[in-house]
């Protein structure tokens, strides 16, 4: 009898956990956007760059700095945009960079159009190695339509990281200071792809954001990321995101 009760309890808990994540994903998806550029005479006119998510007043979006660090072609009137919507009916709105944090690979954008549902932040400092997490974004872009994809992940390590300079010309006083004070990041055991850059990392039970996916470990060459993913990704903790939003005079 006890064995039967144990089995029933196990299956009930498993179902409750799955239902909790399913409910959370429904709440998360309306706040997730695709980031890209628009150029009218380009084929195709829309170019996907990465993922982002709505914060604060619903007209601001957080993404990675490396997603929007490229130089726009002013002569061809290339513009930074965000994609919102559902399925094949995506809407495109112009956007601009409001504030960036290069050290932590973060960018805050403001976009035109109606305010979106926003995501709220949890305590990223309370996470422990082994915690279950999830992230939602556009792993391979929007070529098949506007369909955000959710992946599960395990927090496998909390580790310091240093972003090295690519050449000696970049070894400024600020860069050297950053090398001396590496910041912590989350190493995830979960399959992410380049398009997931900027995806919100959140608690499956509550949907509270605790980080942002910013890096995928590449096993061999860049071209193998889609066909042979490493299953290792990295994320910037949410407290750095909250600080950036506050620095812009907004409420996280």
CSV table of C-alpha atoms in Angstrom, one decimal:
chain,number,residue,atom,x,y,z
A,1,UNK,CA,0.0,0.0,0.0
A,2,UNK,CA,2.8,2.4,0.9
A,3,UNK,CA,4.5,1.6,-2.4
A,4,UNK,CA,1.3,2.5,-4.3
A,5,UNK,CA,1.0,5.8,-2.4
A,6,UNK,CA,4.6,6.6,-3.0
A,7,UNK,CA,4.2,6.0,-6.8
A,8,UNK,CA,1.0,8.1,-6.9
A,9,UNK,CA,2.8,10.9,-5.0
A,10,UNK,CA,5.8,10.8,-7.4
A,11,UNK,CA,3.7,11.0,-10.5
A,12,UNK,CA,1.6,13.8,-9.0
A,13,UNK,CA,4.7,15.8,-8.2
A,14,UNK,CA,6.1,15.2,-11.7
A,15,UNK,CA,2.9,16.4,-13.3
A,16,UNK,CA,2.6,19.4,-11.0
A,17,UNK,CA,6.2,20.4,-11.9
A,18,UNK,CA,5.5,20.0,-15.7
A,19,UNK,CA,2.3,22.0,-15.4
A,20,UNK,CA,4.1,24.7,-13.5
A,21,UNK,CA,6.6,25.2,-16.2
A,22,UNK,CA,4.0,25.1,-18.9
A,23,UNK,CA,2.0,27.8,-17.1
A,24,UNK,CA,5.1,29.9,-16.7
A,25,UNK,CA,6.1,29.6,-20.3
A,26,UNK,CA,2.6,31.0,-21.3
A,27,UNK,CA,3.3,34.0,-19.1
A,28,UNK,CA,6.9,34.5,-20.3
A,29,UNK,CA,6.4,34.3,-24.1
A,30,UNK,CA,4.4,37.5,-24.6
A,31,UNK,CA,7.3,39.5,-23.1
A,32,UNK,CA,10.0,37.9,-25.4
A,33,UNK,CA,11.1,39.8,-28.5
A,34,UNK,CA,13.4,39.3,-31.4
A,35,UNK,CA,16.1,41.9,-32.1
A,36,UNK,CA,17.2,42.8,-35.6
A,37,UNK,CA,17.7,45.5,-38.2
A,38,UNK,CA,15.5,46.7,-41.0
A,39,UNK,CA,16.6,48.0,-44.4
A,40,UNK,CA,14.0,48.6,-47.0
A,41,UNK,CA,16.0,47.8,-50.1
A,42,UNK,CA,17.7,44.7,-48.7
A,43,UNK,CA,16.6,41.1,-49.5
A,44,UNK,CA,15.2,40.2,-47.0
A,45,UNK,CA,14.6,43.6,-45.4
A,46,UNK,CA,14.7,42.1,-41.9
A,47,UNK,CA,17.9,40.7,-40.4
A,48,UNK,CA,17.7,38.8,-37.1
A,49,UNK,CA,20.4,39.5,-34.5
A,50,UNK,CA,19.2,37.9,-31.2
A,51,UNK,CA,16.6,37.8,-28.5
A,52,UNK,CA,15.5,40.3,-25.9
A,53,UNK,CA,12.7,40.8,-23.3
A,54,UNK,CA,10.5,43.6,-22.1
A,55,UNK,CA,11.2,45.2,-18.7
A,56,UNK,CA,10.2,48.3,-16.6
A,57,UNK,CA,7.4,50.2,-18.4
A,58,UNK,CA,6.9,47.7,-21.2
A,59,UNK,CA,8.6,50.0,-23.8
A,60,UNK,CA,12.1,49.0,-22.9
A,61,UNK,CA,13.9,45.8,-23.8
A,62,UNK,CA,17.0,44.1,-22.4
A,63,UNK,CA,19.4,42.2,-24.6
A,64,UNK,CA,23.1,41.5,-24.9
A,65,UNK,CA,25.4,44.3,-26.0
A,66,UNK,CA,27.1,42.1,-28.5
A,67,UNK,CA,23.7,41.6,-30.2
A,68,UNK,CA,23.4,45.3,-31.0
A,69,UNK,CA,27.0,46.4,-31.1
A,70,UNK,CA,27.2,46.4,-34.9
A,71,UNK,CA,27.3,49.6,-36.9
A,72,UNK,CA,24.2,50.4,-38.8
A,73,UNK,CA,24.4,51.4,-42.5
A,74,UNK,CA,23.1,55.0,-42.3
A,75,UNK,CA,23.4,55.5,-46.0
A,76,UNK,CA,21.1,52.6,-46.7
A,77,UNK,CA,18.8,53.8,-43.8
A,78,UNK,CA,19.3,50.6,-41.8
A,79,UNK,CA,17.4,50.8,-38.5
A,80,UNK,CA,17.5,48.8,-35.3
A,81,UNK,CA,14.1,47.1,-34.6
A,82,UNK,CA,12.3,44.7,-32.3
A,83,UNK,CA,9.9,42.0,-33.6
A,84,UNK,CA,6.8,41.4,-31.5
A,85,UNK,CA,3.7,39.3,-32.2
A,86,UNK,CA,2.7,35.7,-32.5
A,87,UNK,CA,3.2,33.0,-35.1
A,88,UNK,CA,3.6,34.3,-38.6
A,89,UNK,CA,2.0,37.7,-37.8
A,90,UNK,CA,5.0,39.6,-36.4
A,91,UNK,CA,5.0,43.3,-35.9
A,92,UNK,CA,8.2,45.4,-36.3
A,93,UNK,CA,8.9,48.6,-34.3
A,94,UNK,CA,11.9,50.9,-34.5
A,95,UNK,CA,14.2,50.9,-31.5
A,96,UNK,CA,17.2,52.7,-30.1
A,97,UNK,CA,19.9,52.0,-27.6
A,98,UNK,CA,19.3,53.9,-24.3
A,99,UNK,CA,22.1,52.5,-22.2
A,100,UNK,CA,24.8,49.9,-22.5
A,101,UNK,CA,27.1,47.9,-20.1
A,102,UNK,CA,29.9,46.5,-22.2
A,103,UNK,CA,31.6,44.9,-19.3
A,104,UNK,CA,28.6,42.7,-18.5
A,105,UNK,CA,27.5,42.4,-22.2
A,106,UNK,CA,24.1,44.2,-21.6
A,107,UNK,CA,22.1,46.7,-23.6
A,108,UNK,CA,18.9,48.5,-22.8
A,109,UNK,CA,16.7,49.5,-25.8
A,110,UNK,CA,13.6,51.6,-26.1
A,111,UNK,CA,11.1,50.8,-28.8
A,112,UNK,CA,8.2,52.5,-30.4
A,113,UNK,CA,4.7,51.1,-30.3
A,114,UNK,CA,2.3,49.8,-27.5
A,115,UNK,CA,3.8,48.7,-24.2
A,116,UNK,CA,4.4,45.0,-23.8
A,117,UNK,CA,3.9,42.7,-20.7
A,118,UNK,CA,7.1,42.9,-18.7
A,119,UNK,CA,9.1,40.4,-16.8
A,120,UNK,CA,10.1,40.8,-13.2
A,121,UNK,CA,13.4,39.9,-11.5
A,122,UNK,CA,14.1,37.4,-8.8
A,123,UNK,CA,17.1,37.1,-6.5
A,124,UNK,CA,19.9,35.8,-8.6
A,125,UNK,CA,22.2,35.8,-5.6
A,126,UNK,CA,20.1,33.1,-4.0
A,127,UNK,CA,20.7,30.6,-6.8
A,128,UNK,CA,22.6,27.4,-6.0
A,129,UNK,CA,24.5,25.0,-8.2
A,130,UNK,CA,22.0,22.3,-9.2
A,131,UNK,CA,19.0,24.6,-9.4
A,132,UNK,CA,16.6,24.0,-12.3
A,133,UNK,CA,16.1,26.9,-14.7
A,134,UNK,CA,14.6,27.7,-18.1
A,135,UNK,CA,15.2,30.2,-20.9
A,136,UNK,CA,13.0,31.3,-23.8
A,137,UNK,CA,14.2,32.8,-27.1
A,138,UNK,CA,14.8,32.4,-30.8
A,139,UNK,CA,17.6,29.8,-31.1
A,140,UNK,CA,17.6,29.8,-34.9
A,141,UNK,CA,16.0,33.2,-35.6
A,142,UNK,CA,12.6,33.9,-37.0
A,143,UNK,CA,12.9,32.1,-40.4
A,144,UNK,CA,10.0,29.8,-39.6
A,145,UNK,CA,7.9,32.5,-38.0
A,146,UNK,CA,7.6,34.3,-34.7
A,147,UNK,CA,7.7,31.3,-32.4
A,148,UNK,CA,9.8,31.6,-29.2
A,149,UNK,CA,11.3,28.3,-28.0
A,150,UNK,CA,11.9,27.2,-24.4
A,151,UNK,CA,14.7,25.1,-23.1
A,152,UNK,CA,15.3,23.7,-19.7
A,153,UNK,CA,18.7,24.1,-18.0
A,154,UNK,CA,20.6,23.2,-14.8
A,155,UNK,CA,22.8,25.7,-13.1
A,156,UNK,CA,26.0,23.7,-13.2
A,157,UNK,CA,28.5,26.3,-11.9
A,158,UNK,CA,28.7,29.8,-10.6
A,159,UNK,CA,32.1,31.0,-11.7
A,160,UNK,CA,34.1,34.2,-12.3
A,161,UNK,CA,34.8,35.2,-15.9
A,162,UNK,CA,37.2,37.5,-17.6
A,163,UNK,CA,36.5,39.0,-21.0
A,164,UNK,CA,39.9,39.3,-22.6
A,165,UNK,CA,41.0,42.0,-25.0
A,166,UNK,CA,41.2,40.8,-28.6
A,167,UNK,CA,44.4,42.7,-29.2
A,168,UNK,CA,46.9,45.0,-27.3
A,169,UNK,CA,45.3,48.1,-28.6
A,170,UNK,CA,42.2,47.3,-26.5
A,171,UNK,CA,44.2,47.1,-23.3
A,172,UNK,CA,43.0,50.5,-22.0
A,173,UNK,CA,43.0,51.4,-18.3
A,174,UNK,CA,39.4,50.4,-18.1
A,175,UNK,CA,40.1,47.0,-19.7
A,176,UNK,CA,42.9,46.3,-17.4
A,177,UNK,CA,40.7,47.1,-14.4
A,178,UNK,CA,38.1,44.7,-15.7
A,179,UNK,CA,40.8,42.0,-16.0
A,180,UNK,CA,41.7,42.5,-12.4
A,181,UNK,CA,38.1,42.3,-11.2
A,182,UNK,CA,36.4,39.4,-13.1
A,183,UNK,CA,32.7,39.1,-12.5
A,184,UNK,CA,30.6,36.0,-11.8
A,185,UNK,CA,28.5,34.2,-14.4
A,186,UNK,CA,26.2,31.2,-14.5
A,187,UNK,CA,27.4,28.1,-16.4
A,188,UNK,CA,24.4,26.2,-17.6
A,189,UNK,CA,23.9,22.6,-18.6
A,190,UNK,CA,21.4,23.2,-21.3
A,191,UNK,CA,21.3,23.4,-25.1
A,192,UNK,CA,21.4,27.0,-26.4
A,193,UNK,CA,22.2,28.4,-29.8
A,194,UNK,CA,23.5,31.7,-31.1
A,195,UNK,CA,20.0,33.1,-31.5
A,196,UNK,CA,19.4,32.6,-27.8
A,197,UNK,CA,21.7,35.5,-26.9
A,198,UNK,CA,19.5,37.9,-24.9
A,199,UNK,CA,17.1,35.2,-23.8
A,200,UNK,CA,15.7,35.6,-20.3
A,201,UNK,CA,16.8,32.9,-17.8
A,202,UNK,CA,14.1,32.4,-15.2
A,203,UNK,CA,12.8,30.2,-12.4
A,204,UNK,CA,10.3,27.6,-13.8
A,205,UNK,CA,8.0,27.9,-10.8
A,206,UNK,CA,7.6,31.7,-10.8
A,207,UNK,CA,8.9,33.1,-14.0
A,208,UNK,CA,11.2,35.5,-12.1
A,209,UNK,CA,14.2,36.5,-14.2
A,210,UNK,CA,17.5,35.6,-12.7
A,211,UNK,CA,19.8,36.1,-15.7
A,212,UNK,CA,20.2,36.6,-19.4
A,213,UNK,CA,21.8,34.0,-21.8
A,214,UNK,CA,24.9,35.6,-23.4
A,215,UNK,CA,27.3,32.9,-24.6
A,216,UNK,CA,27.3,29.4,-26.1
A,217,UNK,CA,30.3,27.2,-25.8
A,218,UNK,CA,31.5,26.0,-29.2
A,219,UNK,CA,33.1,22.6,-29.3
A,220,UNK,CA,34.7,22.7,-32.8
A,221,UNK,CA,34.0,25.4,-35.2
A,222,UNK,CA,31.3,28.1,-35.3
A,223,UNK,CA,29.5,26.2,-38.1
A,224,UNK,CA,29.0,23.2,-35.9
A,225,UNK,CA,26.9,25.0,-33.3
A,226,UNK,CA,23.6,24.0,-34.9
A,227,UNK,CA,24.5,20.5,-35.9
A,228,UNK,CA,26.6,19.5,-32.9
A,229,UNK,CA,25.7,21.8,-29.9
A,230,UNK,CA,27.9,21.5,-26.8
A,231,UNK,CA,25.1,21.7,-24.3
A,232,UNK,CA,27.0,24.3,-22.4
A,233,UNK,CA,25.9,27.9,-22.2
A,234,UNK,CA,26.6,30.9,-20.0
A,235,UNK,CA,24.4,33.6,-18.5
A,236,UNK,CA,24.9,37.0,-16.9
A,237,UNK,CA,23.2,37.2,-13.4
A,238,UNK,CA,20.1,39.3,-13.1
A,239,UNK,CA,21.4,41.7,-10.5
A,240,UNK,CA,23.6,43.3,-13.2
A,241,UNK,CA,20.5,43.8,-15.4
A,242,UNK,CA,18.6,45.5,-12.6
A,243,UNK,CA,21.5,47.8,-12.0
A,244,UNK,CA,21.6,48.9,-15.6
A,245,UNK,CA,17.8,49.6,-15.6
A,246,UNK,CA,18.1,51.7,-12.5
A,247,UNK,CA,21.1,53.6,-13.9
A,248,UNK,CA,18.7,54.6,-16.8
A,249,UNK,CA,16.3,56.0,-14.2
A,250,UNK,CA,13.8,53.2,-14.6
A,251,UNK,CA,12.3,50.7,-12.2
A,252,UNK,CA,13.3,47.0,-12.8
